[in-house]
Short mmCIF file of C-alpha atoms in Angstrom, two decimals:
data_model
loop_
_atom_site.label_atom_id
_atom_site.label_comp_id
_atom_site.label_asym_id
_atom_site.label_seq_id
_atom_site.Cartn_x
_atom_site.Cartn_y
_atom_site.Cartn_z
CA UNK A 1 127.99 98.41 129.32
CA UNK A 2 130.78 95.84 129.19
CA UNK A 3 133.79 95.73 131.54
CA UNK A 4 135.85 97.64 129.05
CA UNK A 5 133.51 100.71 129.30
CA UNK A 6 133.32 100.50 133.03
CA UNK A 7 137.16 100.61 133.14
CA UNK A 8 137.06 103.77 131.09
CA UNK A 9 134.60 105.27 133.57
CA UNK A 10 136.59 104.26 136.65
CA UNK A 11 139.91 105.47 135.17
CA UNK A 12 138.22 108.87 134.15
CA UNK A 13 136.92 109.20 137.57
CA UNK A 14 140.22 108.81 139.28
CA UNK A 15 141.80 111.26 136.72
CA UNK A 16 139.27 113.72 137.74
CA UNK A 17 140.18 113.38 141.37
CA UNK A 18 143.99 113.53 140.63
CA UNK A 19 143.54 116.59 138.43
CA UNK A 20 141.87 118.39 141.45
CA UNK A 21 144.44 117.46 143.97
CA UNK A 22 147.67 117.76 141.98
CA UNK A 23 149.90 120.72 142.49
CA UNK A 24 151.07 120.71 138.99
CA UNK A 25 148.94 122.81 136.55
CA UNK A 26 150.41 120.87 133.68
CA UNK A 27 149.45 117.54 135.19
CA UNK A 28 145.96 118.84 136.01
CA UNK A 29 145.32 119.94 132.39
CA UNK A 30 146.76 116.68 131.14
CA UNK A 31 144.60 114.51 133.45
CA UNK A 32 141.46 116.48 132.45
CA UNK A 33 142.43 116.30 128.77
CA UNK A 34 142.77 112.48 129.05
CA UNK A 35 139.60 112.19 131.10
CA UNK A 36 137.58 114.06 128.50
CA UNK A 37 139.14 112.08 125.62
CA UNK A 38 138.19 108.76 127.48
CA UNK A 39 134.59 110.07 127.70
CA UNK A 40 134.37 111.19 124.04
CA UNK A 41 135.83 107.90 122.92
CA UNK A 42 133.51 105.99 125.21
CA UNK A 43 130.31 107.90 124.02
CA UNK A 44 131.51 107.54 120.39
CA UNK A 45 132.01 103.85 120.70
CA UNK A 46 128.67 103.43 122.41
CA UNK A 47 127.07 105.42 119.52
CA UNK A 48 128.69 103.09 117.05
CA UNK A 49 127.46 100.09 119.02
CA UNK A 50 123.98 101.43 119.08
CA UNK A 51 124.10 101.96 115.35
CA UNK A 52 125.14 98.46 114.91
CA UNK A 53 122.76 96.80 117.32
CA UNK A 54 119.46 98.77 116.82
CA UNK A 55 117.47 97.33 113.88
CA UNK A 56 114.74 100.01 113.37
CA UNK A 57 115.57 103.03 111.28
CA UNK A 58 114.04 105.85 113.29
CA UNK A 59 115.07 104.72 116.78
CA UNK A 60 118.62 104.23 115.34
CA UNK A 61 118.52 107.82 113.95
CA UNK A 62 117.41 109.38 117.14
CA UNK A 63 119.96 107.53 119.16
CA UNK A 64 122.68 108.59 116.87
CA UNK A 65 121.65 112.19 117.43
CA UNK A 66 121.80 111.67 121.21
CA UNK A 67 125.39 110.47 120.79
CA UNK A 68 126.27 113.49 118.61
CA UNK A 69 124.73 115.84 121.25
CA UNK A 70 126.75 114.21 124.06
CA UNK A 71 130.02 114.31 122.14
CA UNK A 72 129.37 117.93 121.12
CA UNK A 73 128.51 118.86 124.69
CA UNK A 74 131.86 117.56 125.93
CA UNK A 75 133.66 119.30 123.25
CA UNK A 76 131.97 122.63 124.00
CA UNK A 77 132.61 122.03 127.74
CA UNK A 78 136.38 121.38 127.16
CA UNK A 79 136.60 124.54 124.92
CA UNK A 80 134.81 126.46 127.59
CA UNK A 81 137.20 125.60 130.40
CA UNK A 82 140.51 125.47 128.39
CA UNK A 83 140.34 128.31 125.89
CA UNK A 84 137.71 131.01 126.96
CA UNK A 85 138.49 133.73 129.45
CA UNK A 86 135.74 136.15 128.70
CA UNK A 87 133.04 135.89 131.48
CA UNK A 88 130.09 136.66 128.98
CA UNK A 89 131.31 134.03 126.57
CA UNK A 90 131.64 131.62 129.42
CA UNK A 91 128.16 132.36 130.58
CA UNK A 92 126.53 131.76 127.11
CA UNK A 93 128.53 128.55 126.70
CA UNK A 94 127.04 127.45 129.98
CA UNK A 95 123.59 128.41 128.60
CA UNK A 96 124.28 126.23 125.63
CA UNK A 97 124.58 123.25 127.91
CA UNK A 98 120.75 123.36 128.13
CA UNK A 99 120.37 122.46 124.52
CA UNK A 100 121.42 118.86 125.03
CA UNK A 101 119.88 118.89 128.41
CA UNK A 102 116.48 119.53 126.82
CA UNK A 103 116.90 117.82 123.48
CA UNK A 104 118.23 114.42 124.58
CA UNK A 105 115.06 113.63 126.74
CA UNK A 106 112.91 114.89 123.78
CA UNK A 107 114.79 112.42 121.41
CA UNK A 108 114.26 109.69 124.01
CA UNK A 109 110.48 110.45 123.68
CA UNK A 110 110.64 110.42 119.96
CA UNK A 111 112.47 107.11 120.10
CA UNK A 112 109.67 105.52 122.17
CA UNK A 113 107.12 106.90 119.68
CA UNK A 114 108.86 105.39 116.65
CA UNK A 115 109.39 101.87 118.08
CA UNK A 116 107.79 99.11 116.08
CA UNK A 117 107.05 101.42 113.09
CA UNK A 118 107.93 101.01 109.48
CA UNK A 119 110.42 103.13 107.40
CA UNK A 120 107.40 105.03 106.06
CA UNK A 121 106.35 106.17 109.53
CA UNK A 122 106.17 109.93 110.40
CA UNK A 123 106.04 111.33 113.92
CA UNK A 124 102.49 112.34 114.94
CA UNK A 125 101.42 115.83 114.99
CA UNK A 126 101.77 116.18 118.70
CA UNK A 127 105.52 115.96 118.17
CA UNK A 128 105.43 119.37 116.66
CA UNK A 129 104.13 120.71 119.97
CA UNK A 130 106.66 118.77 121.95
CA UNK A 131 109.48 120.21 119.66
CA UNK A 132 108.03 123.73 119.89
CA UNK A 133 107.77 123.69 123.69
CA UNK A 134 111.43 122.36 123.93
CA UNK A 135 112.49 125.22 121.61
CA UNK A 136 110.68 127.80 123.74
CA UNK A 137 112.58 126.57 126.77
CA UNK A 138 115.83 126.69 125.02
CA UNK A 139 115.10 130.29 123.82
CA UNK A 140 114.24 131.20 127.40
CA UNK A 141 117.71 129.94 128.54
CA UNK A 142 119.72 131.55 125.70
CA UNK A 143 118.04 134.97 126.21
CA UNK A 144 118.19 134.73 130.06
CA UNK A 145 120.29 137.89 130.34
CA UNK A 146 117.45 139.99 129.01
CA UNK A 147 114.65 138.64 131.41
CA UNK A 148 116.35 136.40 134.14
CA UNK A 149 113.33 134.14 134.30
CA UNK A 150 115.65 131.03 134.28
CA UNK A 151 118.62 132.17 136.34
CA UNK A 152 118.89 135.43 138.32
CA UNK A 153 122.24 136.97 139.52
CA UNK A 154 122.88 139.44 142.35
CA UNK A 155 122.58 143.09 141.24
CA UNK A 156 125.88 144.06 142.63
CA UNK A 157 127.72 141.12 141.13
CA UNK A 158 130.55 141.83 138.79
CA UNK A 159 130.59 138.31 137.38
CA UNK A 160 127.57 136.32 136.26
CA UNK A 161 128.07 132.60 136.23
CA UNK A 162 126.55 129.25 137.27
CA UNK A 163 128.33 129.69 140.70
CA UNK A 164 126.37 132.72 142.03
CA UNK A 165 123.07 132.37 140.17
CA UNK A 166 119.62 131.73 141.73
CA UNK A 167 117.00 129.48 140.10
CA UNK A 168 113.83 131.08 138.88
CA UNK A 169 110.39 129.62 137.96
CA UNK A 170 111.20 128.72 134.37
CA UNK A 171 114.15 126.68 135.55
CA UNK A 172 111.93 124.48 137.53
CA UNK A 173 109.56 124.21 134.55
CA UNK A 174 112.59 123.03 132.46
CA UNK A 175 113.43 120.45 135.10
CA UNK A 176 109.89 119.27 135.13
CA UNK A 177 109.77 119.06 131.34
CA UNK A 178 112.94 116.93 131.22
CA UNK A 179 111.56 114.65 133.90
CA UNK A 180 108.20 114.40 131.89
CA UNK A 181 109.85 113.54 128.71
CA UNK A 182 112.05 110.87 130.37
CA UNK A 183 109.18 109.27 132.18
CA UNK A 184 106.92 109.41 129.17
CA UNK A 185 109.58 107.77 126.96
CA UNK A 186 110.00 105.00 129.46
CA UNK A 187 106.21 104.36 129.90
CA UNK A 188 105.65 104.32 126.13
CA UNK A 189 108.50 101.84 125.69
CA UNK A 190 107.05 99.71 128.48
CA UNK A 191 103.58 99.74 126.89
CA UNK A 192 104.97 98.74 123.57
CA UNK A 193 107.18 95.94 124.87
CA UNK A 194 106.03 92.44 123.85
CA UNK A 195 108.56 90.56 125.93
CA UNK A 196 106.80 88.22 128.41
CA UNK A 197 109.96 86.94 130.13
CA UNK A 198 111.75 88.56 133.12
CA UNK A 199 109.20 91.36 133.49
CA UNK A 200 111.15 92.75 136.52
CA UNK A 201 114.11 93.57 134.22
CA UNK A 202 111.84 95.82 132.15
CA UNK A 203 111.79 98.41 135.21
CA UNK A 204 115.56 98.80 134.97
CA UNK A 205 115.29 102.17 133.18
CA UNK A 206 113.58 103.66 136.19
CA UNK A 207 116.93 103.45 138.22
CA UNK A 208 118.78 105.98 135.90
CA UNK A 209 115.84 108.29 135.96
CA UNK A 210 115.79 108.15 139.78
CA UNK A 211 119.54 108.69 139.90
CA UNK A 212 119.16 111.72 137.74
CA UNK A 213 116.53 113.31 140.01
CA UNK A 214 118.60 112.57 143.17
CA UNK A 215 121.80 113.84 141.52
CA UNK A 216 120.20 117.12 140.44
CA UNK A 217 118.78 117.82 143.96
CA UNK A 218 122.28 117.01 145.59
CA UNK A 219 124.15 118.98 142.89
CA UNK A 220 122.14 122.13 143.23
CA UNK A 221 122.29 121.86 147.00
CA UNK A 222 126.00 122.71 146.62
CA UNK A 223 127.14 119.59 148.83
CA UNK A 224 130.83 119.46 148.90
CA UNK A 225 131.36 115.70 148.19
CA UNK A 226 129.04 115.99 145.19
CA UNK A 227 130.91 118.97 143.85
CA UNK A 228 134.29 117.12 144.36
CA UNK A 229 133.48 113.63 143.03
CA UNK A 230 130.55 114.30 140.68
CA UNK A 231 130.95 117.90 140.04
CA UNK A 232 131.13 117.55 136.19
CA UNK A 233 127.50 118.02 135.38
CA UNK A 234 127.89 117.40 131.64
CA UNK A 235 129.71 114.06 132.09
CA UNK A 236 127.33 112.87 134.82
CA UNK A 237 124.24 113.82 132.63
CA UNK A 238 125.57 111.99 129.64
CA UNK A 239 126.50 108.92 131.58
CA UNK A 240 122.94 108.77 133.24
CA UNK A 241 121.51 109.21 129.69
CA UNK A 242 123.63 106.34 128.37
CA UNK A 243 122.62 104.33 131.44
CA UNK A 244 118.90 104.93 130.66
CA UNK A 245 119.27 104.14 126.93
CA UNK A 246 121.48 100.96 127.51
CA UNK A 247 119.11 99.60 130.10
CA UNK A 248 116.28 99.95 127.55
CA UNK A 249 118.37 98.03 125.10
CA UNK A 250 119.33 95.37 127.45
CA UNK A 251 115.93 94.62 128.73
CA UNK A 252 114.38 94.56 125.31
CA UNK A 253 112.45 97.86 125.41
CA UNK A 254 114.30 98.92 122.33
CA UNK A 255 114.79 95.97 119.97
CA UNK A 256 118.37 94.95 119.03
CA UNK A 257 119.87 92.17 117.02
CA UNK A 258 122.50 91.24 119.61
CA UNK A 259 120.90 88.06 120.64
CA UNK A 260 119.86 86.68 117.28
CA UNK A 261 121.98 83.59 117.41
CA UNK A 262 120.69 82.56 120.89
CA UNK A 263 117.25 83.36 119.73
CA UNK A 264 117.50 81.27 116.60
CA UNK A 265 118.78 78.14 118.46
CA UNK A 266 116.07 78.35 121.12
CA UNK A 267 113.11 78.39 118.70
CA UNK A 268 111.76 75.06 120.21
CA UNK A 269 108.25 75.48 119.00
CA UNK A 270 109.06 76.64 115.45
CA UNK A 271 111.40 74.61 113.36
CA UNK A 272 113.66 76.84 111.26
CA UNK A 273 116.14 75.67 108.71
CA UNK A 274 118.58 77.83 106.70
CA UNK A 275 120.26 76.42 103.67
CA UNK A 276 122.92 77.66 101.25
CA UNK A 277 122.53 78.10 97.47
CA UNK A 278 123.29 74.39 97.02
CA UNK A 279 120.42 73.43 99.36
CA UNK A 280 122.89 72.21 102.08
CA UNK A 281 121.57 72.66 105.49
CA UNK A 282 123.71 75.24 107.47
CA UNK A 283 121.66 76.20 110.48
CA UNK A 284 118.85 74.32 112.29
CA UNK A 285 116.89 75.53 115.35
CA UNK A 286 116.67 73.24 118.33
CA UNK A 287 113.22 71.87 117.44
CA UNK A 288 111.99 68.47 118.60
CA UNK A 289 110.39 67.87 115.21
CA UNK A 290 113.04 68.21 112.44
CA UNK A 291 112.12 68.91 108.84
CA UNK A 292 112.98 66.27 106.27
CA UNK A 293 114.79 67.04 103.01
CA UNK A 294 111.78 65.91 100.95
CA UNK A 295 109.63 68.49 102.70
CA UNK A 296 112.39 71.20 102.16
CA UNK A 297 112.35 70.36 98.48
CA UNK A 298 108.58 70.58 98.01
CA UNK A 299 108.35 73.80 100.08
CA UNK A 300 110.24 75.72 97.13
CA UNK A 301 107.25 75.10 94.81
CA UNK A 302 104.47 75.36 97.23
CA UNK A 303 103.67 75.49 101.04
CA UNK A 304 102.93 71.83 101.91
CA UNK A 305 101.25 70.80 105.21
CA UNK A 306 103.58 68.42 106.91
CA UNK A 307 102.91 66.09 109.74
CA UNK A 308 101.63 67.56 113.04
CA UNK A 309 99.38 70.06 111.22
CA UNK A 310 102.15 72.40 110.25
CA UNK A 311 102.68 74.44 107.09
CA UNK A 312 106.18 74.75 105.73
CA UNK A 313 107.15 78.02 104.09
CA UNK A 314 110.31 78.82 102.08
CA UNK A 315 111.74 82.37 101.59
CA UNK A 316 114.82 83.34 99.51
CA UNK A 317 117.70 85.09 101.45
CA UNK A 318 121.10 86.20 100.43
CA UNK A 319 123.08 83.00 99.67
CA UNK A 320 120.36 80.47 100.22
CA UNK A 321 116.94 79.93 101.52
CA UNK A 322 115.15 79.93 104.99
CA UNK A 323 112.50 77.43 105.86
CA UNK A 324 110.17 77.68 108.74
CA UNK A 325 107.07 75.74 109.79
CA UNK A 326 103.99 77.32 111.20
CA UNK A 327 101.66 75.33 113.35
CA UNK A 328 98.18 75.64 111.84
CA UNK A 329 96.70 72.63 113.54
CA UNK A 330 94.10 74.80 115.37
CA UNK A 331 93.30 76.48 112.00
CA UNK A 332 92.88 73.11 110.32
CA UNK A 333 90.59 71.91 113.10
CA UNK A 334 88.58 75.16 112.87
CA UNK A 335 88.38 74.78 109.07
CA UNK A 336 87.02 71.24 109.49
CA UNK A 337 84.46 72.47 112.00
CA UNK A 338 83.51 75.37 109.62
CA UNK A 339 83.14 72.94 106.73
CA UNK A 340 80.87 70.80 108.78
CA UNK A 341 78.87 73.85 109.91
CA UNK A 342 78.69 75.02 106.25
CA UNK A 343 77.29 71.67 105.16
CA UNK A 344 74.82 71.65 107.99
CA UNK A 345 73.73 75.30 107.19
CA UNK A 346 73.43 74.50 103.48
CA UNK A 347 71.07 71.47 104.41
CA UNK A 348 69.19 73.86 106.82
CA UNK A 349 69.02 76.54 104.16
CA UNK A 350 67.65 74.12 101.46
CA UNK A 351 65.01 72.96 104.04
CA UNK A 352 64.08 76.55 104.90
CA UNK A 353 63.99 77.44 101.19
CA UNK A 354 61.59 74.47 100.53
CA UNK A 355 59.39 75.52 103.46
CA UNK A 356 59.54 79.15 102.19
CA UNK A 357 58.39 78.14 98.68
CA UNK A 358 55.58 75.95 100.18
CA UNK A 359 54.55 78.80 102.55
CA UNK A 360 54.62 81.24 99.63
CA UNK A 361 52.42 78.94 97.49
CA UNK A 362 50.08 78.52 100.46
CA UNK A 363 49.91 82.26 100.99
CA UNK A 364 49.39 82.90 97.42
CA UNK A 365 46.43 80.54 97.13
CA UNK A 366 45.15 81.95 100.40
CA UNK A 367 45.21 85.39 98.99
CA UNK A 368 43.61 84.39 95.80
CA UNK A 369 40.85 82.66 97.70
CA UNK A 370 40.37 85.78 99.85
CA UNK A 371 40.19 87.97 96.84
CA UNK A 372 37.85 85.57 95.03
CA UNK A 373 35.63 85.47 98.20
CA UNK A 374 35.71 89.21 98.39
CA UNK A 375 34.59 89.61 94.74
CA UNK A 376 32.17 86.87 95.17
CA UNK A 377 30.56 88.70 98.14
CA UNK A 378 30.52 92.13 96.23
CA UNK A 379 28.89 90.68 93.08
CA UNK A 380 26.90 87.73 94.46
CA UNK A 381 23.62 89.38 93.66
CA UNK A 382 24.59 90.12 90.16
CA UNK A 383 25.78 86.53 89.51
CA UNK A 384 22.60 85.12 90.83
CA UNK A 385 20.53 87.41 88.43
CA UNK A 386 22.71 86.12 85.52
CA UNK A 387 22.06 82.66 86.48
CA UNK A 388 18.25 83.30 86.53
CA UNK A 389 18.45 85.27 83.21
CA UNK A 390 20.38 82.34 81.67
CA UNK A 391 17.72 79.83 82.67
CA UNK A 392 15.03 82.23 81.39
CA UNK A 393 16.93 82.61 78.07
CA UNK A 394 16.82 78.85 77.57
CA UNK A 395 13.05 78.66 77.95
CA UNK A 396 12.20 81.78 76.04
CA UNK A 397 11.06 81.36 72.44
CA UNK A 398 10.76 85.11 71.40
CA UNK A 399 13.67 86.59 69.72
CA UNK A 400 13.07 89.98 71.07
CA UNK A 401 12.87 88.62 74.68
CA UNK A 402 16.20 86.84 74.07
CA UNK A 403 17.83 90.09 72.91
CA UNK A 404 16.45 91.85 75.98
CA UNK A 405 17.73 89.14 78.29
CA UNK A 406 21.18 89.24 76.51
CA UNK A 407 21.29 92.97 77.05
CA UNK A 408 20.56 92.56 80.78
CA UNK A 409 23.18 89.98 81.08
CA UNK A 410 25.75 92.31 79.45
CA UNK A 411 24.95 95.12 81.83
CA UNK A 412 25.27 92.79 84.86
CA UNK A 413 28.52 91.30 83.41
CA UNK A 414 29.98 94.74 82.84
CA UNK A 415 29.32 95.70 86.46
CA UNK A 416 31.04 92.38 87.72
CA UNK A 417 34.01 93.00 85.48
CA UNK A 418 34.38 96.66 86.62
CA UNK A 419 33.64 95.89 90.28
CA UNK A 420 36.48 93.33 90.25
CA UNK A 421 38.89 96.14 89.07
CA UNK A 422 37.77 98.17 92.03
CA UNK A 423 38.40 95.30 94.42
CA UNK A 424 41.93 94.58 93.16
CA UNK A 425 42.80 98.31 93.30
CA UNK A 426 41.57 98.63 96.87
CA UNK A 427 43.87 95.72 97.75
CA UNK A 428 47.05 96.88 95.92
CA UNK A 429 47.00 100.61 95.71
CA UNK A 430 47.27 101.68 99.42
CA UNK A 431 43.53 102.19 99.87
CA UNK A 432 43.21 104.59 97.07
CA UNK A 433 40.94 104.20 93.97
CA UNK A 434 41.48 106.56 91.07
CA UNK A 435 38.82 108.86 89.56
CA UNK A 436 39.77 107.51 86.00
CA UNK A 437 38.79 103.97 87.12
CA UNK A 438 35.22 105.20 87.86
CA UNK A 439 35.09 107.05 84.65
CA UNK A 440 36.10 103.93 82.65
CA UNK A 441 33.58 101.88 84.55
CA UNK A 442 30.69 104.33 83.98
CA UNK A 443 31.66 104.65 80.30
CA UNK A 444 31.52 100.86 79.81
CA UNK A 445 28.20 100.58 81.67
CA UNK A 446 26.56 103.29 79.61
CA UNK A 447 27.84 101.55 76.56
CA UNK A 448 26.01 98.36 77.63
CA UNK A 449 22.90 100.27 78.57
CA UNK A 450 22.42 101.35 74.98
CA UNK A 451 21.72 97.63 74.20
CA UNK A 452 18.72 98.03 76.45
CA UNK A 453 17.65 101.23 74.60
CA UNK A 454 18.56 103.43 77.69
CA UNK A 455 20.34 106.64 76.71
CA UNK A 456 22.15 108.98 78.95
CA UNK A 457 25.64 110.13 80.07
CA UNK A 458 27.71 110.95 83.06
CA UNK A 459 30.05 113.69 84.43
CA UNK A 460 32.63 113.06 87.01
CA UNK A 461 34.66 115.91 88.53
CA UNK A 462 36.00 115.69 92.13
CA UNK A 463 38.67 117.84 93.86
CA UNK A 464 41.08 114.98 94.04
CA UNK A 465 42.06 112.32 91.53
CA UNK A 466 41.92 109.70 94.25
CA UNK A 467 39.54 109.38 97.27
CA UNK A 468 39.17 106.99 100.15
CA UNK A 469 38.84 103.45 98.97
CA UNK A 470 35.05 103.32 99.59
CA UNK A 471 33.93 106.63 97.84
CA UNK A 472 34.17 105.65 94.16
CA UNK A 473 33.15 102.02 94.64
CA UNK A 474 30.07 103.22 96.54
CA UNK A 475 29.17 105.58 93.85
CA UNK A 476 29.47 102.77 91.16
CA UNK A 477 27.32 100.44 93.47
CA UNK A 478 24.75 103.11 93.85
CA UNK A 479 24.72 103.71 90.12
CA UNK A 480 24.33 99.85 89.52
CA UNK A 481 21.59 99.51 92.02
CA UNK A 482 19.47 102.25 90.43
CA UNK A 483 20.08 100.78 86.86
CA UNK A 484 18.96 97.37 87.95
CA UNK A 485 15.88 98.81 89.73
CA UNK A 486 14.80 101.03 86.83
CA UNK A 487 16.12 98.79 83.97
CA UNK A 488 12.55 97.95 82.62
CA UNK A 489 11.04 101.45 83.10
CA UNK A 490 13.81 104.04 82.38
CA UNK A 491 14.56 105.39 78.88
CA UNK A 492 17.41 107.72 79.94
CA UNK A 493 19.79 107.99 82.97
CA UNK A 494 22.02 110.87 83.62
CA UNK A 495 24.84 110.61 86.33
CA UNK A 496 26.73 113.53 87.69
CA UNK A 497 29.50 113.00 90.44
CA UNK A 498 30.85 116.31 91.80
CA UNK A 499 32.37 117.84 94.91
CA UNK A 500 29.85 119.92 96.93
CA UNK A 501 31.23 121.84 99.96
CA UNK A 502 34.07 119.36 100.20
CA UNK A 503 31.98 116.21 100.03
CA UNK A 504 31.71 114.10 96.81
CA UNK A 505 28.04 113.61 95.77
CA UNK A 506 26.29 111.42 93.23
CA UNK A 507 23.31 112.91 91.35
CA UNK A 508 21.37 110.30 89.22
CA UNK A 509 18.46 111.75 87.11
CA UNK A 510 16.03 109.46 85.26
CA UNK A 511 12.67 109.70 83.55
CA UNK A 512 11.32 106.65 85.41
CA UNK A 513 8.72 107.16 88.20
CA UNK A 514 9.11 103.65 89.55
CA UNK A 515 9.13 103.50 93.35
CA UNK A 516 12.42 102.57 94.91
CA UNK A 517 11.78 102.52 98.51
CA UNK A 518 14.31 99.63 99.09
CA UNK A 519 17.20 102.03 98.23
CA UNK A 520 16.75 103.70 101.60
CA UNK A 521 17.69 100.50 103.34
CA UNK A 522 20.73 100.12 101.22
CA UNK A 523 21.92 103.76 101.29
CA UNK A 524 20.78 105.46 104.64
CA UNK A 525 22.11 108.96 103.28
CA UNK A 526 20.09 108.81 99.99
CA UNK A 527 17.79 111.63 99.11
CA UNK A 528 15.02 111.08 96.39
CA UNK A 529 13.18 113.97 94.77
CA UNK A 530 10.35 113.36 92.18
CA UNK A 531 8.60 115.73 89.66
CA UNK A 532 6.64 115.42 86.41
CA UNK A 533 9.81 115.00 84.44
CA UNK A 534 11.11 112.00 86.43
CA UNK A 535 13.08 111.25 89.63
CA UNK A 536 16.46 112.40 91.05
CA UNK A 537 18.53 110.27 93.36
CA UNK A 538 21.16 112.08 95.44
CA UNK A 539 23.74 110.30 97.60
CA UNK A 540 26.54 112.10 99.48
CA UNK A 541 29.65 109.90 99.53
CA UNK A 542 30.51 110.25 103.22
CA UNK A 543 32.14 106.92 103.57
CA UNK A 544 30.92 103.29 104.12
CA UNK A 545 30.00 100.55 101.83
CA UNK A 546 26.78 99.20 100.54
CA UNK A 547 25.56 96.32 102.85
#
């Protein structure tokens, strides 16, 4: 507060003393009336000052409500002492004192919550609980005559007033709630404050809170000097509230526009220029690096980077333009570093991409060689036989023999072709070979056998359409081995592959009686049965591969 406000308070204090000690009833009423008028004008002028100084919408609204509550409180107080004689009405007007007592700290808390927020801001949901609890306390006070949980009065008392009451538990809860709201408001403001200078001044609002606590303790202790000098509780509470809010304004916890000129001229690190509509410079901050007129002119069209690594911005304001420079030297240095890192990473990425392509080519060739070696291993015997048959074909003169050799080569070539499919499927189908693949392989092999005048057929039916990777290839290897063994002696070959007691089994029946003892070495689980009609070869597919 300024000296003018302090003079009002001092004058009002002496008027209060004179009103209590004068013997004239008229002078006493006059002095009190002038005193209350001074306080109302003081609170009103403070409210107008706050309205002009506070920049944010919601804090301004809440502080305006505080002003309205304080002025209304003094009006009710004056009405209570000057115009009301009924004791019950006097008591209820006293109860109404607790509406501003409870609401003003709540508004202080709401003010702290809304600091730094935009016009679209809405109070959080917890504010509903705070308002509800405050309303409950107000309701307790206004209905005290029914329950006396806030104030109690002697049973034999004819008059119930603030002078003969006793304080009950809810009263102390109200006092604690008021203290909680006040301290919470201050701590939230302190937490939101961005001011780094004069940190000690930011603790100024603690003093009014402490004075309020001490004053309440002394006031309700009925000390004589307190009742005489500071006995007007409404005025004292309002003055303490104003002292709290004003200290928050003065130390910067609540933002104001009262120091804008000084702030503008002390922007030593940020050059700021304000021009009128004719581009004439009107205001310049005290910067060591002034902005030239050429830079100001170019800033209207774009945001140039001027000397010292600063970017100049231009914004339109009422009656002209405002120019301000932002130091982006660190950003430019960082951008240069990032560009260098980007080029380095692009080169490294190109190198890694080249290495990856070469490695992929290498792995592709390696995998192709592995598959070729695997296929070569599986069909080496048949390829050697084809080579021998080819040489024999060249030296054979008989046309019938040549046809027989060609038929044998086709049978072996069919096996090599279909065995390759099994190898590729084993490598690319998660270890599963389909039953259809075996059926197609047998079908093509039997078609080739007809060229050698060997008749027959096959039947394939297992429980699953796919089996472990070695089952169907083993069955086809087993079939091929028997075909190659009996190629010169058999006239028919029948193949049956079925599931017997959960195990796939291959049954091959032929009319040939040629001995095939070597098959036991290749297929340890083989079972051979002979009769007058021919030979049956039985092999359970229990896993494993042909050596």
